[in-house]
PDB file of C-alpha atoms in Angstrom:
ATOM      1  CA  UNK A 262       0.000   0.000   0.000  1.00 62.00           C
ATOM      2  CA  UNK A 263       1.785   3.164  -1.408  1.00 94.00           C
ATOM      3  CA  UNK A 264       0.475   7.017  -2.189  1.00 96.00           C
ATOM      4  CA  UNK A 265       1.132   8.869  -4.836  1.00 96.00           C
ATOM      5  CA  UNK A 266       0.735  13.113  -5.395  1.00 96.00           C
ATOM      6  CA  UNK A 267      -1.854  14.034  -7.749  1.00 93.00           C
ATOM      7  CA  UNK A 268      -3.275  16.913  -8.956  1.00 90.00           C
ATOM      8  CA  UNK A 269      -1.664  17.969  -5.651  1.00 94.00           C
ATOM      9  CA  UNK A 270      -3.467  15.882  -3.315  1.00 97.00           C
ATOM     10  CA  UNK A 271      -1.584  12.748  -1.652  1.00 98.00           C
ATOM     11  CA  UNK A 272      -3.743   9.453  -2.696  1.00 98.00           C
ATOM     12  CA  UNK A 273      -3.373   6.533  -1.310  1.00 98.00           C
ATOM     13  CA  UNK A 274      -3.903   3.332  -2.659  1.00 98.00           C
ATOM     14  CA  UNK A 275      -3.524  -0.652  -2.356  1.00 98.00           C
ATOM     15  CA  UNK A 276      -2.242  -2.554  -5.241  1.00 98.00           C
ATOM     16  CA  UNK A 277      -2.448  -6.096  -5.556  1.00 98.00           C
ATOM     17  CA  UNK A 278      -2.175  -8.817  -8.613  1.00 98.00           C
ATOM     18  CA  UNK A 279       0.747  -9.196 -11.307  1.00 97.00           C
ATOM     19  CA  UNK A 280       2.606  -5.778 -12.252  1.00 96.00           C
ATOM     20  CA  UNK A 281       1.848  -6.795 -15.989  1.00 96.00           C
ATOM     21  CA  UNK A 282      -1.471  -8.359 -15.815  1.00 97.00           C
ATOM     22  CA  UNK A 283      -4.422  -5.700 -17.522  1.00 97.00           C
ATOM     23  CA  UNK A 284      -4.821  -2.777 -15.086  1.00 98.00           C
ATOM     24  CA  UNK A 285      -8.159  -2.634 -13.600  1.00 98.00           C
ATOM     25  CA  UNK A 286      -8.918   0.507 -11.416  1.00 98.00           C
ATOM     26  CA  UNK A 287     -11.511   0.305  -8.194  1.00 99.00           C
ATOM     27  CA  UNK A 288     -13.384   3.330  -6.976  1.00 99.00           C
ATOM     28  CA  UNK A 289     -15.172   3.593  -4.091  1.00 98.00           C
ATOM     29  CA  UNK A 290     -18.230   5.724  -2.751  1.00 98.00           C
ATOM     30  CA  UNK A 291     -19.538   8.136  -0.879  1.00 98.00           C
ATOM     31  CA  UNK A 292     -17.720   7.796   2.827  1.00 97.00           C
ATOM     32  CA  UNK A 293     -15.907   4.540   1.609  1.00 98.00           C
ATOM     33  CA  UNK A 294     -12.436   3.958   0.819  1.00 98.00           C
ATOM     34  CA  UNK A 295     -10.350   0.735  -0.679  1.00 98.00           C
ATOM     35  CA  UNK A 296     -11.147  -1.651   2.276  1.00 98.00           C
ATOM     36  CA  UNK A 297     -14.664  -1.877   0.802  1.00 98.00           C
ATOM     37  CA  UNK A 298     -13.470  -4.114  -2.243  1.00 98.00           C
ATOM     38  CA  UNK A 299     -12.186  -6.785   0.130  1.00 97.00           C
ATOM     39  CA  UNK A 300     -14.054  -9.028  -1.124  1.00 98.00           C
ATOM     40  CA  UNK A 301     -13.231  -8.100  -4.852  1.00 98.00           C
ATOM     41  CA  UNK A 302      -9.808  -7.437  -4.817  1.00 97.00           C
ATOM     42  CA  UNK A 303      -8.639 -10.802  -4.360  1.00 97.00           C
ATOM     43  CA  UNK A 304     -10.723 -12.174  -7.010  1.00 98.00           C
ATOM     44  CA  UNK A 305     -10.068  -9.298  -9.191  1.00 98.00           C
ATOM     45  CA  UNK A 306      -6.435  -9.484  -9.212  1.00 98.00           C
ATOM     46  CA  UNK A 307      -5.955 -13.489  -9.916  1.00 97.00           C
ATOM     47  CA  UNK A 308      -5.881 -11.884 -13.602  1.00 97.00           C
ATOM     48  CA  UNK A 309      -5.723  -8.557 -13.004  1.00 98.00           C
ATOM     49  CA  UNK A 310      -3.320  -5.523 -11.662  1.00 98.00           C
ATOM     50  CA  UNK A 311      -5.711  -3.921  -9.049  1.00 98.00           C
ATOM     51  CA  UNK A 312      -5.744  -0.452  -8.443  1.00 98.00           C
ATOM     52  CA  UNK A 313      -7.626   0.578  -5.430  1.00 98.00           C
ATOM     53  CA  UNK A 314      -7.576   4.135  -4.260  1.00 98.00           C
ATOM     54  CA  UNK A 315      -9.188   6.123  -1.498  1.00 98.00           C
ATOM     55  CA  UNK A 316     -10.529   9.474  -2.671  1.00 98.00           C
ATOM     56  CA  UNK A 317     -10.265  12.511  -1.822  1.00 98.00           C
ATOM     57  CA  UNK A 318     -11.397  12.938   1.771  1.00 98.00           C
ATOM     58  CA  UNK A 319     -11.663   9.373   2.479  1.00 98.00           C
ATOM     59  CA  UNK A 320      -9.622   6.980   4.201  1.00 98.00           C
ATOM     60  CA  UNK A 321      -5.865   7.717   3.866  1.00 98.00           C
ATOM     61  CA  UNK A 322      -5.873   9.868   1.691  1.00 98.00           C
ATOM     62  CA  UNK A 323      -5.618  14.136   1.648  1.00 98.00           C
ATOM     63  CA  UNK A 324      -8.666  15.922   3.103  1.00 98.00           C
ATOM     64  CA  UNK A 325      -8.174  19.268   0.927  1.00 97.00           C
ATOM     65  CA  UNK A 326      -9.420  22.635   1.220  1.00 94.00           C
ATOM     66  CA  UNK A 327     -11.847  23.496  -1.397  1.00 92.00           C
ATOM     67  CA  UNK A 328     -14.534  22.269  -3.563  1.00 95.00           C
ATOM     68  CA  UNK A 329     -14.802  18.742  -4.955  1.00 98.00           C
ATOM     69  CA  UNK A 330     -16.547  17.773  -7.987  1.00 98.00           C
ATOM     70  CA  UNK A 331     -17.110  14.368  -9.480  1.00 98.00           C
ATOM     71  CA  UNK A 332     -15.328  15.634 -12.165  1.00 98.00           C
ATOM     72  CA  UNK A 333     -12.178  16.832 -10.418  1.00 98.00           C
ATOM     73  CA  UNK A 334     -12.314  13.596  -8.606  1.00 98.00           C
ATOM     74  CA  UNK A 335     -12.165  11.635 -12.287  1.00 98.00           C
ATOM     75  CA  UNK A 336      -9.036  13.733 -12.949  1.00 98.00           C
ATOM     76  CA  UNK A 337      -7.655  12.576  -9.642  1.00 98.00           C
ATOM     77  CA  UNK A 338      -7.955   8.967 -10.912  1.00 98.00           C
ATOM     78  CA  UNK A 339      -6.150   9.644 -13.993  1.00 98.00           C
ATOM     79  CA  UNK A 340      -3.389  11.238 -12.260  1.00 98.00           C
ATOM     80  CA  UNK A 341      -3.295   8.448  -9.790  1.00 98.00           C
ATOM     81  CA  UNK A 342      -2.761   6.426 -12.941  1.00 98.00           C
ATOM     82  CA  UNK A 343      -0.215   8.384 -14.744  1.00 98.00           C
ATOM     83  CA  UNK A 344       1.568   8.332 -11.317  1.00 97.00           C
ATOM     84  CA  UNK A 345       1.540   4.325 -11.802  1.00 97.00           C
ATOM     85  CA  UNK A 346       2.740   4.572 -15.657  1.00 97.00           C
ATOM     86  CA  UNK A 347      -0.992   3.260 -16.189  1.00 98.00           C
ATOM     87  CA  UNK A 348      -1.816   4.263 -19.870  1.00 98.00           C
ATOM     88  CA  UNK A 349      -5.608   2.608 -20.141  1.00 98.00           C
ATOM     89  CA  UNK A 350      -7.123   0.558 -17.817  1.00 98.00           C
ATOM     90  CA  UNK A 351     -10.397  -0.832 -16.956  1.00 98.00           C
ATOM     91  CA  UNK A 352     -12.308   1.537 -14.363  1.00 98.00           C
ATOM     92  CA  UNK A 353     -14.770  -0.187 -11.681  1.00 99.00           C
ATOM     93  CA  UNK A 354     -17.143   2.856  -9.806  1.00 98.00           C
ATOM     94  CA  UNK A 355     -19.155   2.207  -7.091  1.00 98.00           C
ATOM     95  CA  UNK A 356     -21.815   4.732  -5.979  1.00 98.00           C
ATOM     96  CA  UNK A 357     -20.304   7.985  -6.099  1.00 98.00           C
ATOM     97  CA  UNK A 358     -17.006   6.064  -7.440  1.00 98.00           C
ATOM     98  CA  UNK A 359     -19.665   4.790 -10.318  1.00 99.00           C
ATOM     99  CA  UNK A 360     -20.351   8.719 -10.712  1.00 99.00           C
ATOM    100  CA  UNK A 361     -16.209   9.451 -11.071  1.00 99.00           C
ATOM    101  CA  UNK A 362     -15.902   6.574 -13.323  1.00 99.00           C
ATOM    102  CA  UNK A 363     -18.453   7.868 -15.622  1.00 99.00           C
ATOM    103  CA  UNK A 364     -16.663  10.874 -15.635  1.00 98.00           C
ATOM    104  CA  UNK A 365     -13.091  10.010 -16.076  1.00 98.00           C
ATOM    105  CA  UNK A 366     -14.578   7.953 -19.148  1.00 98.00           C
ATOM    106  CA  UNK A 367     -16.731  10.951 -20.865  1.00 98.00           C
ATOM    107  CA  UNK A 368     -13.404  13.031 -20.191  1.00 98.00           C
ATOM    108  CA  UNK A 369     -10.659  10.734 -20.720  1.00 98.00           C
ATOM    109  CA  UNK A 370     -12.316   8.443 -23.170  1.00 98.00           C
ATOM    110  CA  UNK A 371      -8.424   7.124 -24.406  1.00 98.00           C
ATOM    111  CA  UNK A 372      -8.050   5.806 -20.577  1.00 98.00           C
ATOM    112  CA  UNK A 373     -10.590   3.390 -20.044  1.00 98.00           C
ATOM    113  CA  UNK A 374     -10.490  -0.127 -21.867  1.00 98.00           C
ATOM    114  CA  UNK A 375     -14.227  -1.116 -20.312  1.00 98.00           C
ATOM    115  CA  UNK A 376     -16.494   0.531 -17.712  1.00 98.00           C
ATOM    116  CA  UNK A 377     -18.087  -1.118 -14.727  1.00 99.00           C
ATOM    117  CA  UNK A 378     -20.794   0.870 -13.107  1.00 99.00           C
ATOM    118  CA  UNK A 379     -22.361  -0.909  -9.550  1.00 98.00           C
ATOM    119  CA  UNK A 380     -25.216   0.750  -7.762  1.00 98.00           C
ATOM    120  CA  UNK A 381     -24.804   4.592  -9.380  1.00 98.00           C
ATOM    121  CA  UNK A 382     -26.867   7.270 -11.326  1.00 98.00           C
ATOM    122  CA  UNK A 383     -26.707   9.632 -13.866  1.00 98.00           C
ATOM    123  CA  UNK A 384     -27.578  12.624 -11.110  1.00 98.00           C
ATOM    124  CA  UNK A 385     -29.229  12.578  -8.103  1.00 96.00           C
ATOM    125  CA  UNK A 386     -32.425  13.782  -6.983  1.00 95.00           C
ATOM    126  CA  UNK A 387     -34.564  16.203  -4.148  1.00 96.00           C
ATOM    127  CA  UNK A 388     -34.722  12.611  -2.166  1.00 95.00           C
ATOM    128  CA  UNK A 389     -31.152  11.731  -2.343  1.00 96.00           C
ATOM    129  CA  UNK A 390     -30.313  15.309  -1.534  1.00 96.00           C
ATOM    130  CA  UNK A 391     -32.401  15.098   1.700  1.00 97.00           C
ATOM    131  CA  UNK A 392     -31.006  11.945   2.642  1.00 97.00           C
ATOM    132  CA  UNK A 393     -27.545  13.300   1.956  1.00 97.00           C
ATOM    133  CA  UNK A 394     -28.301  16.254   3.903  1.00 98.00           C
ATOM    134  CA  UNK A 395     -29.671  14.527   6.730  1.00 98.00           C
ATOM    135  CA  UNK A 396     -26.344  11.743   7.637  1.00 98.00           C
ATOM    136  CA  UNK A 397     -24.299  14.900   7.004  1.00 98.00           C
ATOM    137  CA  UNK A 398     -26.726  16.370   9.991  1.00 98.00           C
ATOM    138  CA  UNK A 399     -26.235  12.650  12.104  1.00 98.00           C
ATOM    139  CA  UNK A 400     -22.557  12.561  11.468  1.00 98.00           C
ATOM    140  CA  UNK A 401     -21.914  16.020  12.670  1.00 98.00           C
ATOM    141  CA  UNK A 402     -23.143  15.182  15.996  1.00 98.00           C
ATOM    142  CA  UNK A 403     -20.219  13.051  16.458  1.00 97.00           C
ATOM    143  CA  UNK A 404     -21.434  10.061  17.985  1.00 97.00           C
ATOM    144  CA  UNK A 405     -19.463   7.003  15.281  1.00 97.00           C
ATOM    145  CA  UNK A 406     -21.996   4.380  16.592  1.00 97.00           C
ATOM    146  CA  UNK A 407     -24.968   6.466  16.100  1.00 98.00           C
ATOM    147  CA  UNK A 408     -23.726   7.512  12.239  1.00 98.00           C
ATOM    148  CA  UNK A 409     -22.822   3.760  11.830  1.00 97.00           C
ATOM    149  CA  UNK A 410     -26.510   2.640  12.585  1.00 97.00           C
ATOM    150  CA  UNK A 411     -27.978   5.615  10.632  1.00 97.00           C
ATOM    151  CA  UNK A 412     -26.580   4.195   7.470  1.00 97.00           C
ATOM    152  CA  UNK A 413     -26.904   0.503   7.917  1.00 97.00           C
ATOM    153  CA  UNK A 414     -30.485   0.241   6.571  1.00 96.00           C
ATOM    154  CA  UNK A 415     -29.911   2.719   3.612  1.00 97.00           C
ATOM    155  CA  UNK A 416     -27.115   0.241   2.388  1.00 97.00           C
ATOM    156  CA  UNK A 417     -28.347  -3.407   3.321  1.00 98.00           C
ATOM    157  CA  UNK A 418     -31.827  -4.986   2.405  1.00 98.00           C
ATOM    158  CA  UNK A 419     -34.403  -5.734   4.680  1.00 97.00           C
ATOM    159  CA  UNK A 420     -33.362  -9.853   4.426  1.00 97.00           C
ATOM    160  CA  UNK A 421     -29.897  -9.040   5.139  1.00 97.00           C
ATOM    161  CA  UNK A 422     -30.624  -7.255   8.068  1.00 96.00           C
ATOM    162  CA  UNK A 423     -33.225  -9.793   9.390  1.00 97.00           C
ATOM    163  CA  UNK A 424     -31.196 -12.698   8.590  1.00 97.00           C
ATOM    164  CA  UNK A 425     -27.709 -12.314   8.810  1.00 97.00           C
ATOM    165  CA  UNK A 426     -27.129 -10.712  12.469  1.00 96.00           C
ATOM    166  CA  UNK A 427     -23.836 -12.169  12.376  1.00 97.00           C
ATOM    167  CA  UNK A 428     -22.933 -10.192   9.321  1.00 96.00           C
ATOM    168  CA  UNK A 429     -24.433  -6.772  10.594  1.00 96.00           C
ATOM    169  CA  UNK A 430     -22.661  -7.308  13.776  1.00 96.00           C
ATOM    170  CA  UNK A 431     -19.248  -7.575  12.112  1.00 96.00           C
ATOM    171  CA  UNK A 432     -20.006  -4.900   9.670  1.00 94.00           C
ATOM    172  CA  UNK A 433     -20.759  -2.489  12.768  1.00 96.00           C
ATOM    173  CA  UNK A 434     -18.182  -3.648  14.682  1.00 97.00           C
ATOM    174  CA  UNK A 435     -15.632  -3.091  11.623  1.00 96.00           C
ATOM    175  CA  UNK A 436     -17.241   0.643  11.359  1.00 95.00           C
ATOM    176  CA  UNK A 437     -16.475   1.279  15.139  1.00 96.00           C
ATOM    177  CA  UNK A 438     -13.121   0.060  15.517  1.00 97.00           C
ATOM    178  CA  UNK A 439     -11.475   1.184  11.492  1.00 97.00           C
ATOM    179  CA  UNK A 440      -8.547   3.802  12.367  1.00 97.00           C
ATOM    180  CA  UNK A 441      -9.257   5.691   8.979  1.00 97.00           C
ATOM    181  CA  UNK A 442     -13.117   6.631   9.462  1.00 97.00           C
ATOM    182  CA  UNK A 443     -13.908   9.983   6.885  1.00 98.00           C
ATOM    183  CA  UNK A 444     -14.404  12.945   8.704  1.00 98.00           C
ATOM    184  CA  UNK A 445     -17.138  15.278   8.542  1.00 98.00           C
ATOM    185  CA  UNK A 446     -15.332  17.636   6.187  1.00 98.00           C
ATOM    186  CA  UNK A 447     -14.336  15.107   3.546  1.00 98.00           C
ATOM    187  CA  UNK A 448     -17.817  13.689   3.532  1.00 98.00           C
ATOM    188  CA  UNK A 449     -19.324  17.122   3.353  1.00 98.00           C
ATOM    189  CA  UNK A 450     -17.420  17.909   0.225  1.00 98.00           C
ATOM    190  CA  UNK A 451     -18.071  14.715  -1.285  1.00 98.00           C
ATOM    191  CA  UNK A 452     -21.342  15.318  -0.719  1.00 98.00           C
ATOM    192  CA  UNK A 453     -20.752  18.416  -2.496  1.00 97.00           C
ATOM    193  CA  UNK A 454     -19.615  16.897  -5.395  1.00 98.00           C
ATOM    194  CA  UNK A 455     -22.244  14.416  -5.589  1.00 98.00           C
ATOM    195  CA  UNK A 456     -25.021  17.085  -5.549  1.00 97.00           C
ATOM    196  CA  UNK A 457     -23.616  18.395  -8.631  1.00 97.00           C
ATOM    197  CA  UNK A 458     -23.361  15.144 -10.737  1.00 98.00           C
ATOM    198  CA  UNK A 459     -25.047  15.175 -13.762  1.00 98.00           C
ATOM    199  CA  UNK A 460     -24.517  13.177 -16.690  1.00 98.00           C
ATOM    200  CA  UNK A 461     -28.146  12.262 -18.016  1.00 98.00           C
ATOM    201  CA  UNK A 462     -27.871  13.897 -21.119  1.00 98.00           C
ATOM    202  CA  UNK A 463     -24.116  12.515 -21.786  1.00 98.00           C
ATOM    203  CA  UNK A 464     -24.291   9.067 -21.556  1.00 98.00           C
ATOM    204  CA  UNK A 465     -24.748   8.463 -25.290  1.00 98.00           C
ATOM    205  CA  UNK A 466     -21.397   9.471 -25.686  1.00 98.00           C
ATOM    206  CA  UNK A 467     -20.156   6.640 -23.739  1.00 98.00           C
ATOM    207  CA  UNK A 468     -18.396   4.367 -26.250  1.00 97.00           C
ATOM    208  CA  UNK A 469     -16.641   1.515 -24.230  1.00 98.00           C
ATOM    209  CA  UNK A 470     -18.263  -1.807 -23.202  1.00 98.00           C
ATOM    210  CA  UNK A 471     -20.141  -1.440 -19.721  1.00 98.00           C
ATOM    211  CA  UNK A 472     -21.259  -3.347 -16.931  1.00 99.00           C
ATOM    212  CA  UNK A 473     -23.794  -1.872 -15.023  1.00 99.00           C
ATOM    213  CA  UNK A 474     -25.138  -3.730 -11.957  1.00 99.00           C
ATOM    214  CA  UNK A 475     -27.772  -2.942  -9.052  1.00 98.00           C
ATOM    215  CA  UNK A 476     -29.343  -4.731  -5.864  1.00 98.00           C
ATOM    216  CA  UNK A 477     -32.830  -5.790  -6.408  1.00 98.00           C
ATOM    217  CA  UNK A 478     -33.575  -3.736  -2.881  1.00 98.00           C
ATOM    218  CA  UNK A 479     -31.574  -0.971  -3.055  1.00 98.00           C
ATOM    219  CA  UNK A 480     -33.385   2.470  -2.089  1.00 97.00           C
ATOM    220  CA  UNK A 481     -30.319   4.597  -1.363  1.00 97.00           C
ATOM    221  CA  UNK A 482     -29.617   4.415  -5.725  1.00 98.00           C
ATOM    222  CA  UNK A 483     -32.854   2.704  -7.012  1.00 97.00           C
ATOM    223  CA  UNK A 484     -32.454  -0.273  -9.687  1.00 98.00           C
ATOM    224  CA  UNK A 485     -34.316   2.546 -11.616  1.00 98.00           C
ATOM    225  CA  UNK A 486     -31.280   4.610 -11.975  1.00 98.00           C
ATOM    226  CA  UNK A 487     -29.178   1.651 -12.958  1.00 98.00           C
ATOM    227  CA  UNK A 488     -31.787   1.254 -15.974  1.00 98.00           C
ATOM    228  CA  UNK A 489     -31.262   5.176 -16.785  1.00 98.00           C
ATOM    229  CA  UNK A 490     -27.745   4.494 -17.235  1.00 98.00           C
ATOM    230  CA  UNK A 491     -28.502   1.137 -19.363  1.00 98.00           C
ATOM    231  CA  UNK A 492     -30.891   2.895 -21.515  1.00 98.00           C
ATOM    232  CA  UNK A 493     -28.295   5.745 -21.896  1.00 98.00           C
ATOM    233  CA  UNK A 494     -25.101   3.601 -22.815  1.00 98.00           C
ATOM    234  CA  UNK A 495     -25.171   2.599 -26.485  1.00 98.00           C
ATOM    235  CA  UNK A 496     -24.516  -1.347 -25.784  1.00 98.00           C
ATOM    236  CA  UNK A 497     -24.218  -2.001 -21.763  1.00 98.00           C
ATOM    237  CA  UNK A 498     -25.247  -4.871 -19.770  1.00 98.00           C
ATOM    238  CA  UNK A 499     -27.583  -4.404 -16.807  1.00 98.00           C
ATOM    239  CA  UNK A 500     -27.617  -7.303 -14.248  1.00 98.00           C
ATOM    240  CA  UNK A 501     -29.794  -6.909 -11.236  1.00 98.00           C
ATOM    241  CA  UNK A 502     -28.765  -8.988  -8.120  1.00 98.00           C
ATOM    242  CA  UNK A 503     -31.402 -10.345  -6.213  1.00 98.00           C
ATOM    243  CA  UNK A 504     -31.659 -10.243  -2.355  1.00 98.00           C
ATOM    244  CA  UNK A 505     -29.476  -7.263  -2.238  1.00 98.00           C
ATOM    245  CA  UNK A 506     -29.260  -3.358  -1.365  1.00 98.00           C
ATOM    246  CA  UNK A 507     -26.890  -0.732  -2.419  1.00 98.00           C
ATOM    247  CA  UNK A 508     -23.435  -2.661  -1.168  1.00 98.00           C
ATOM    248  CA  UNK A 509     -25.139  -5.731  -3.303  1.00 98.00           C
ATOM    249  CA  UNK A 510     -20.827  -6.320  -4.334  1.00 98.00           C
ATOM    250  CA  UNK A 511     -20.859  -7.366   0.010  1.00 98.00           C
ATOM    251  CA  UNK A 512     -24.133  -8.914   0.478  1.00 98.00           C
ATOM    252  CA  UNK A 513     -23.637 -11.212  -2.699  1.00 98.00           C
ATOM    253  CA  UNK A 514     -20.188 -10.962  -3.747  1.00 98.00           C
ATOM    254  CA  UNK A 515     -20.057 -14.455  -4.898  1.00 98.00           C
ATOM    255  CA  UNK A 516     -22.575 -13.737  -7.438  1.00 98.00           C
ATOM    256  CA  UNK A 517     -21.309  -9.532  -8.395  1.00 98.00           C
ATOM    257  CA  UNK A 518     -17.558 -11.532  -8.626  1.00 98.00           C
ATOM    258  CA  UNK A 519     -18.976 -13.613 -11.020  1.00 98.00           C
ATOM    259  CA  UNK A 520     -20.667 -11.122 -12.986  1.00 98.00           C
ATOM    260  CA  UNK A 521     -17.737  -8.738 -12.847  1.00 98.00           C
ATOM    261  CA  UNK A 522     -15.280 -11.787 -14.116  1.00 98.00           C
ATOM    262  CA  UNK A 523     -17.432 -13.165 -16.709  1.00 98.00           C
ATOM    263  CA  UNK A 524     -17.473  -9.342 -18.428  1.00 98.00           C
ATOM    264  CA  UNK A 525     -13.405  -8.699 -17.944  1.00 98.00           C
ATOM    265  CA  UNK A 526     -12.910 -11.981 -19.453  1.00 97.00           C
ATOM    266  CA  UNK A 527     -14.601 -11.064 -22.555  1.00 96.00           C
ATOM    267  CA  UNK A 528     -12.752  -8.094 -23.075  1.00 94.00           C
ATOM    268  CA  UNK A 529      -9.655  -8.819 -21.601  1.00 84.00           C
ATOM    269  CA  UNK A 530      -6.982  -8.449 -24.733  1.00 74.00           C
ATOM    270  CA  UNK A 531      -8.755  -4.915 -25.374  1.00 73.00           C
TER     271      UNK A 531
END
């Protein structure tokens, strides 16, 4: 686990797999940093050279002064990859990372061999704003265990919660006890950026093979905005996972690994 300066702002990031195997870049949401492809990265990189970063104002990376946008945040990406001697690679987004890696391909279309968006929209709404707004409100009371519950049941379905104690224990404990938790200025400005995502009427110019996946039950980023993006893409896949909420790629990752696989393997000598 290295960092790297770009655009000015120290990244970090964890790579893992062969040094000459296909590049394959992971990008995390809103709050989250690398840790939250655990359970990808080591399936990922049995073929693959994995890139995962933490954003800007996440994990261990630089909390800087000043606006973020989705966009600047793309550019980040592609600095963290000409940092790495990374020409083109294929770019995984989740959430807001599925908002940067839209971005980074509509602006850096030469840099991205395929696309992978899981759980993410075109632009976000009045009711995501209020949501955003009000776990901004929750986290800047300070109390981590309150915040951590707040956000549980906007990120897990309703069967995970019910039937997998085990797993929500562990997943709150993890929260509780993680040395690197965001703080309440780096998820304010991601929220920032976030609110001013909006790539509806861009998509079409999207010319890369994509994946786009959803959770069946996920009411943070509805399967309806997964279907936006699908009807939007000339040429992308939509898979919905069943049983699932927004982190569908933790609550099923056997199945998203799968999914995620089977499309790299097509295009793996592009």
């Amino acid at each position: 686990m290295s960092t790297v300066s770009a655009r000015g702002v120290r990244l970090f990031y964890q790579e893992t797999g062969a040094s000459d195997a296909p590049p394959l870049v992971l990008i995390m949401g809103w709050g989250g940093d690398h840790t939250a492809w655990a359970l990808q990265a080591p399936a990922f990189a049995a073929a693959h050279r994995v890139i995962a970063l933490d954003n800007r104002g996440a994990g261990q990376s630089e909390v800087p002064d000043g606006p973020y946008t989705i966009a600047g945040m793309a550019d980040d990406v592609v600095g963290l990859m000409d940092a790495l001697g990374i020409r083109r690679a294929h770019i995984c987004g989740a959430s807001m990372g599925g908002m940067i890696a839209q971005e980074l391909t509509l602006r850096h279309p030469d840099r991205v061999r395929t696309l992978q968006l899981h759980c993410t929209t075109p632009g976000i709404d009045a009711y995501g704003r209020f949501l955003i707004d009000t776990l901004i409100a929750i986290k800047a009371r300070g109390d981590r265990e309150e915040y951590t519950r707040a956000v549980m049941p906007w990120i897990l379905c309703r069967k995970t919660m019910v039937e997998r104690p085990e797993f929500i224990r562990f997943w709150i404990e993890r929260a509780l006890t993680y040395p690197y938790p965001i703080s309440l200025e780096g998820l304010s400005r991601q929220a920032q950026a976030i609110g001013g995502h909006d790539t509806m009427s861009r998509l079409g110019e999207i010319r890369v093979p994509t994946l786009i996946t959803t959770g069946t039950e996920d009411i943070l980023v509805p399967p309806s905005s997964s279907r936006d993006l699908h009807a939007g893409i000339p040429g992308s896949s939509l898979h919905a996972i069943e049983d699932a909420g927004h982190l569908h790629f933790i609550e099923q990752a056997e199945r998203f690994n799968a999914i995620c696989l089977e499309f790299l393997a097509k295009y793996r000598g592009r």
